[in-house]
XYZ file of C-alpha atoms in Angstrom:
148
model
C -7.656 67.543 -39.803
C -5.077 65.078 -41.720
C -2.293 66.414 -40.848
C -0.801 70.413 -39.594
C 2.841 72.099 -39.769
C 4.545 73.779 -36.969
C 7.157 75.705 -37.960
C 6.797 78.800 -35.599
C 5.596 79.632 -32.049
C 2.339 80.641 -33.697
C 1.973 77.422 -35.292
C 2.735 75.962 -32.079
C 0.127 77.538 -30.398
C -2.416 75.970 -32.641
C -1.059 72.607 -32.255
C -0.257 72.631 -28.652
C -4.486 74.161 -28.680
C -5.715 70.092 -30.986
C -3.412 68.609 -28.362
C -4.307 69.515 -24.964
C -5.919 66.779 -23.176
C -4.324 64.122 -25.185
C -3.385 60.959 -23.340
C -0.646 59.177 -23.844
C 0.380 55.569 -22.669
C 3.927 56.123 -21.054
C 5.115 53.408 -23.685
C 3.345 55.145 -26.270
C 6.905 57.219 -27.039
C 9.684 56.817 -29.438
C 12.843 58.527 -29.472
C 15.470 58.196 -32.272
C 18.744 60.033 -31.773
C 19.658 58.891 -35.262
C 17.309 60.523 -37.516
C 16.505 63.045 -34.633
C 12.890 62.626 -34.274
C 10.823 62.471 -31.115
C 7.186 60.462 -31.639
C 4.544 59.600 -29.788
C 1.265 58.098 -30.444
C -1.412 60.524 -28.869
C -5.302 59.680 -28.082
C -6.294 63.032 -28.838
C -10.178 64.971 -27.690
C -10.973 66.488 -31.006
C -11.532 69.873 -30.164
C -12.542 71.153 -33.587
C -15.408 68.605 -33.900
C -19.222 69.705 -32.398
C -19.777 66.152 -31.108
C -17.271 64.934 -28.750
C -14.779 62.504 -30.286
C -11.325 61.015 -29.739
C -8.863 59.320 -32.233
C -5.550 58.275 -32.460
C -2.309 60.882 -34.047
C 1.218 60.733 -34.744
C 3.034 63.815 -32.725
C 6.582 64.090 -34.280
C 8.852 66.569 -33.227
C 11.800 67.246 -36.032
C 15.060 68.190 -35.676
C 15.754 67.250 -31.784
C 19.218 67.242 -30.743
C 18.302 65.840 -26.649
C 15.231 64.927 -25.790
C 15.053 64.083 -21.458
C 11.952 63.517 -19.528
C 11.299 64.419 -15.645
C 8.988 62.483 -13.505
C 8.478 59.734 -16.340
C 6.472 56.596 -14.365
C 8.332 53.317 -14.467
C 4.715 52.199 -15.393
C 4.997 51.723 -19.438
C 1.210 51.125 -19.124
C 0.889 54.564 -16.924
C -1.714 56.935 -18.858
C -0.689 60.896 -19.168
C -2.728 63.768 -19.619
C -1.132 66.294 -22.149
C -2.034 69.851 -20.742
C 0.281 71.820 -23.361
C 3.407 72.305 -25.413
C 5.427 75.009 -24.385
C 8.192 76.492 -26.624
C 11.171 78.557 -25.981
C 14.366 79.893 -28.018
C 15.778 76.545 -28.489
C 13.287 74.168 -26.362
C 10.005 72.535 -26.605
C 8.608 71.016 -23.758
C 5.611 68.849 -23.497
C 3.567 68.604 -20.072
C 1.421 66.427 -18.189
C -0.516 66.381 -15.493
C 1.114 65.784 -12.047
C 4.480 67.231 -13.210
C 5.486 65.002 -15.841
C 7.250 65.864 -19.145
C 9.378 65.804 -21.730
C 12.101 68.564 -23.057
C 13.650 68.588 -26.302
C 16.130 70.413 -27.274
C 15.596 71.129 -31.195
C 17.032 73.118 -33.623
C 14.083 74.838 -34.559
C 10.243 74.542 -34.011
C 9.279 71.798 -36.622
C 6.498 69.310 -35.205
C 3.895 67.347 -37.513
C 0.205 66.391 -36.234
C -1.001 63.648 -37.921
C -4.672 61.899 -37.618
C -4.191 58.542 -38.010
C -7.646 56.350 -37.667
C -11.034 56.843 -37.475
C -12.112 58.777 -34.331
C -15.013 57.743 -31.936
C -17.198 59.326 -29.741
C -16.620 59.719 -26.462
C -19.366 60.927 -23.430
C -18.668 64.449 -22.776
C -15.550 66.840 -22.853
C -12.335 67.315 -20.902
C -13.635 69.746 -17.595
C -11.338 71.806 -15.844
C -12.331 73.698 -13.226
C -11.242 71.971 -10.184
C -8.287 71.225 -12.142
C -5.403 72.485 -9.811
C -2.942 74.936 -11.375
C -0.611 72.810 -13.468
C 3.282 72.623 -11.542
C 5.912 75.286 -12.323
C 8.677 73.479 -14.485
C 12.268 73.735 -13.531
C 15.415 74.397 -14.719
C 17.177 71.554 -13.515
C 17.970 68.423 -15.442
C 15.040 66.202 -16.745
C 15.703 62.136 -15.385
C 16.506 60.261 -18.578
C 15.963 59.845 -22.518
C 12.496 58.924 -24.012
C 12.574 55.518 -25.453
C 10.472 53.047 -27.001
């Protein structure tokens, strides 16, 4: 996979599956309000390959009208584990382990996933057998707006 575009819920589900268990440093997010784009640099587990590998990729959400963070770590070097991406009407939410999330109000589903650089081998695959259920999301306001 070099790049993949999501323009509807079915496409988004594919990108969500490909990015599950991606790692993200808190500082590797950038919201450009003028261009209405949220960009994340992910360390993606490459589920589509036979051998366990990871590689860097960019995930861009386009047409973002507002972006908010919930339970965002103060430590910019903190590593977050992406559990899933969900969408409902005009919202796209990226949910990370530990209740951290980024919620975006969008014009429409419009995401671009693009691999960058060569992948590298890793020891084993992510394991979810002992993982607790993900936290329920609330309808309250999020903490603040992501910045680089």
